Amino acid sequence: MKEEKQTLAMDGAQFFGEMTASISHEIKNVMAIINENAGLLEDMVAMHRQGVPFPAERIEKLAQSVRRQIARADDIIQTLNRFGHSADHARETVDVGETVQFMMNLTSRLIMMQGTRFDFTAPEKPVTTFANRFFMAYLTWRCMAAAMEMGHAEKSIRMRLDTTENGPCLAFSGVGRCDAFSAASLSALEDSDVLRLLDARLVLHPGKGEFHVLLSKAQY
Amino acid sequence: MTERVLLVDDEEEYLEIMSERMRARDIEVTASTSAREALNMIATESYDAVIMDFMMPDMNGIEALKIIKEKNPEMQIILLTGHATVEKTVEAMKAGAMDLIEKPADLDALSEKIKNAHNKKALFVAKKDQDRVIEMLKKFGI
């Protein structure tokens, strides 16, 4: 039990590190653009000192660019803040669809780097589970990473969320052969502590190129 | 002589402003938002330096760097990164990068590196020509 907790803590720390490192890259990109805007303004001042008039329209465009980047940074920081607060409660009612969308947003650059596209179909009504929000996000990412690892030539993975009588079911399809041997990460996930913590199960459907994550029902 | 640079980054605004600032410093800049597109451009055009983001959506910087260096060993590659860790720097240098620079980059320092890239490339080409001449002379027993 102690060992299981330690493994989970290590996995969680690694996940947190991976996500924050990715976010910090995004922030650096924003800073780089603002930095070049400032540099261009300095160039214009230097030219103005040599008698070149200020290009008002260009300066206006630069100000707009800075505003856009500030708004982008604000979004990134809000996402980071939300991610940080996901570990606030040991267990709570978690909207699974919202978690999936949040993870798609948080990992958008990592997904893009893999040249993969995720399409998510969320049900009209919220589907909830009673779980630890942070580890629910972690499980979602592990599944997404496994799906990307298995992915086929089209690199388009579909995620569908349904409610079954036993609880929510998050289905990943378009994932090639989809057997435990085709993805080391999926194989590792099958017997992982995070599934036990969330009282979840992984079901593979190799013939259909799908795998399902069965989550526990929400408790009220 | 004007330095010729290919600037590759998926951030369009970054490309636009950086290109404008480089042109104001008499650097001839071609910009691309994709590593794969950049590889096609390199196949038909010659550049003194390729300045490329480390994390491109369609291909990572190291992968692109290896492909470029294999076909165009004279081309100098400067990688831009959000965080220049020791591991990343070693990996880049081993793959043949001229430098790895952390974003946001200082354009004056970068301009100096572009000048160095121009000189390095010129030396590389001159050395290659010299080797060719020596080889020919040997062939004729001179």
CSV table of N, CA and C in Angstrom, one decimal, chain A residues 37-94:
chain,number,residue,atom,x,y,z
A,37,ASN,N,8.5,42.9,-30.1
A,37,ASN,CA,7.8,44.1,-30.2
A,37,ASN,C,8.5,45.3,-29.6
A,38,ALA,N,9.0,45.0,-28.3
A,38,ALA,CA,9.7,46.1,-27.6
A,38,ALA,C,11.0,46.5,-28.4
A,39,GLY,N,11.7,45.4,-29.0
A,39,GLY,CA,12.9,45.7,-29.8
A,39,GLY,C,12.6,46.5,-31.0
A,40,LEU,N,11.5,46.2,-31.6
A,40,LEU,CA,11.1,46.9,-32.8
A,40,LEU,C,10.8,48.4,-32.5
A,41,LEU,N,10.1,48.6,-31.4
A,41,LEU,CA,9.8,50.0,-30.9
A,41,LEU,C,11.2,50.7,-30.7
A,42,GLU,N,12.1,50.1,-30.1
A,42,GLU,CA,13.4,50.7,-29.8
A,42,GLU,C,14.1,51.0,-31.1
A,43,ASP,N,14.0,50.1,-32.1
A,43,ASP,CA,14.6,50.4,-33.4
A,43,ASP,C,14.0,51.6,-34.0
A,44,MET,N,12.6,51.7,-33.9
A,44,MET,CA,11.9,52.9,-34.4
A,44,MET,C,12.4,54.2,-33.7
A,45,VAL,N,12.6,54.1,-32.4
A,45,VAL,CA,13.0,55.3,-31.7
A,45,VAL,C,14.4,55.7,-32.2
A,46,ALA,N,15.3,54.7,-32.4
A,46,ALA,CA,16.6,55.0,-32.9
A,46,ALA,C,16.6,55.6,-34.3
A,47,MET,N,15.7,55.1,-35.1
A,47,MET,CA,15.5,55.7,-36.5
A,47,MET,C,14.9,57.1,-36.4
A,48,HIS,N,14.0,57.3,-35.5
A,48,HIS,CA,13.4,58.6,-35.3
A,48,HIS,C,14.4,59.7,-34.9
A,49,ARG,N,15.4,59.2,-34.1
A,49,ARG,CA,16.5,60.2,-33.7
A,49,ARG,C,17.3,60.6,-34.9
A,50,GLN,N,17.3,59.7,-35.9
A,50,GLN,CA,18.0,60.1,-37.2
A,50,GLN,C,17.1,60.8,-38.2
A,51,GLY,N,16.0,61.2,-37.7
A,51,GLY,CA,15.1,62.0,-38.5
A,51,GLY,C,14.0,61.3,-39.3
A,52,VAL,N,13.8,60.0,-39.0
A,52,VAL,CA,12.8,59.2,-39.7
A,52,VAL,C,11.5,59.4,-38.8
A,53,PRO,N,10.4,59.8,-39.5
A,53,PRO,CA,9.1,60.0,-38.7
A,53,PRO,C,8.6,58.6,-38.1
A,54,PHE,N,7.9,58.7,-37.0
A,54,PHE,CA,7.3,57.5,-36.3
A,54,PHE,C,6.2,57.0,-37.2
A,55,PRO,N,6.3,55.7,-37.6
A,55,PRO,CA,5.2,55.1,-38.4
A,55,PRO,C,4.0,54.8,-37.5
A,56,ALA,N,3.0,55.7,-37.4
A,56,ALA,CA,1.9,55.6,-36.4
A,56,ALA,C,1.1,54.3,-36.6
A,57,GLU,N,0.8,53.9,-37.8
A,57,GLU,CA,0.0,52.7,-38.0
A,57,GLU,C,0.8,51.4,-37.6
A,58,ARG,N,2.1,51.4,-37.9
A,58,ARG,CA,2.9,50.3,-37.5
A,58,ARG,C,2.9,50.1,-36.0
A,59,ILE,N,3.1,51.3,-35.3
A,59,ILE,CA,3.1,51.3,-33.8
A,59,ILE,C,1.8,50.8,-33.3
A,60,GLU,N,0.7,51.2,-33.9
A,60,GLU,CA,-0.6,50.8,-33.4
A,60,GLU,C,-0.7,49.3,-33.6
A,61,LYS,N,-0.2,48.7,-34.7
A,61,LYS,CA,-0.2,47.3,-34.9
A,61,LYS,C,0.6,46.6,-33.8
A,62,LEU,N,1.7,47.2,-33.4
A,62,LEU,CA,2.6,46.6,-32.4
A,62,LEU,C,1.9,46.5,-31.0
A,63,ALA,N,1.1,47.6,-30.7
A,63,ALA,CA,0.4,47.7,-29.5
A,63,ALA,C,-0.7,46.6,-29.5
A,64,GLN,N,-1.3,46.4,-30.6
A,64,GLN,CA,-2.3,45.4,-30.7
A,64,GLN,C,-1.7,44.0,-30.5
A,65,SER,N,-0.5,43.8,-31.1
A,65,SER,CA,0.1,42.5,-30.9
A,65,SER,C,0.5,42.2,-29.5
A,66,VAL,N,0.9,43.3,-28.8
A,66,VAL,CA,1.2,43.1,-27.3
A,66,VAL,C,0.0,42.7,-26.6
A,67,ARG,N,-1.1,43.4,-26.9
A,67,ARG,CA,-2.4,43.1,-26.2
A,67,ARG,C,-2.8,41.7,-26.5
A,68,ARG,N,-2.7,41.2,-27.7
A,68,ARG,CA,-3.0,39.9,-28.1
A,68,ARG,C,-2.2,38.9,-27.2
A,69,GLN,N,-0.9,39.2,-27.1
A,69,GLN,CA,0.0,38.2,-26.4
A,69,GLN,C,-0.3,38.2,-24.9
A,70,ILE,N,-0.7,39.4,-24.4
A,70,ILE,CA,-1.1,39.5,-23.0
A,70,ILE,C,-2.3,38.6,-22.7
A,71,ALA,N,-3.3,38.7,-23.6
A,71,ALA,CA,-4.5,37.9,-23.5
A,71,ALA,C,-4.2,36.4,-23.6
A,72,ARG,N,-3.3,36.1,-24.5
A,72,ARG,CA,-2.8,34.7,-24.6
A,72,ARG,C,-2.1,34.2,-23.3
A,73,ALA,N,-1.3,35.1,-22.8
A,73,ALA,CA,-0.6,34.7,-21.5
A,73,ALA,C,-1.6,34.6,-20.4
A,74,ASP,N,-2.6,35.4,-20.4
A,74,ASP,CA,-3.6,35.3,-19.3
A,74,ASP,C,-4.3,34.0,-19.4
A,75,ASP,N,-4.7,33.6,-20.6
A,75,ASP,CA,-5.3,32.2,-20.8
A,75,ASP,C,-4.4,31.1,-20.3
A,76,ILE,N,-3.1,31.2,-20.7
A,76,ILE,CA,-2.2,30.2,-20.3
A,76,ILE,C,-2.0,30.1,-18.8
A,77,ILE,N,-2.0,31.3,-18.1
A,77,ILE,CA,-1.8,31.3,-16.7
A,77,ILE,C,-3.1,30.8,-16.0
A,78,GLN,N,-4.2,31.2,-16.5
A,78,GLN,CA,-5.5,30.6,-16.0
A,78,GLN,C,-5.5,29.1,-16.0
A,79,THR,N,-5.1,28.6,-17.1
A,79,THR,CA,-5.0,27.1,-17.3
A,79,THR,C,-4.1,26.5,-16.3
A,80,LEU,N,-2.9,27.1,-16.1
A,80,LEU,CA,-1.9,26.7,-15.1
A,80,LEU,C,-2.5,26.7,-13.7
A,81,ASN,N,-3.2,27.8,-13.4
A,81,ASN,CA,-3.8,28.0,-12.1
A,81,ASN,C,-4.8,26.9,-11.8
A,82,ARG,N,-5.7,26.6,-12.9
A,82,ARG,CA,-6.7,25.6,-12.7
A,82,ARG,C,-6.1,24.2,-12.5
A,83,PHE,N,-5.0,24.0,-13.3
A,83,PHE,CA,-4.3,22.7,-13.1
A,83,PHE,C,-3.7,22.6,-11.7
A,84,GLY,N,-3.1,23.7,-11.2
A,84,GLY,CA,-2.6,23.6,-9.9
A,84,GLY,C,-3.6,23.3,-8.8
A,85,HIS,N,-4.8,23.9,-9.0
A,85,HIS,CA,-5.9,23.7,-8.0
A,85,HIS,C,-6.6,22.3,-8.2
A,86,SER,N,-6.2,21.6,-9.2
A,86,SER,CA,-6.9,20.3,-9.4
A,86,SER,C,-6.5,19.3,-8.3
A,87,ALA,N,-5.5,19.6,-7.5
A,87,ALA,CA,-5.1,18.7,-6.5
A,87,ALA,C,-5.6,19.2,-5.1
A,88,ASP,N,-6.5,20.1,-5.1
A,88,ASP,CA,-7.0,20.7,-3.8
A,88,ASP,C,-7.7,19.7,-2.9
A,89,HIS,N,-8.6,18.8,-3.6
A,89,HIS,CA,-9.4,17.9,-2.8
A,89,HIS,C,-9.0,16.5,-3.1
A,90,ALA,N,-9.1,15.6,-2.1
A,90,ALA,CA,-8.8,14.2,-2.2
A,90,ALA,C,-9.8,13.6,-3.2
A,91,ARG,N,-11.0,13.9,-3.1
A,91,ARG,CA,-12.1,13.4,-4.0
A,91,ARG,C,-13.2,14.4,-4.1
A,92,GLU,N,-13.7,14.5,-5.2
A,92,GLU,CA,-14.9,15.4,-5.5
A,92,GLU,C,-15.6,14.9,-6.7
A,93,THR,N,-16.7,15.6,-7.0
A,93,THR,CA,-17.5,15.2,-8.2
A,93,THR,C,-16.8,15.9,-9.3
A,94,VAL,N,-16.4,15.1,-10.3
A,94,VAL,CA,-15.6,15.6,-11.5
A,94,VAL,C,-16.4,15.5,-12.7
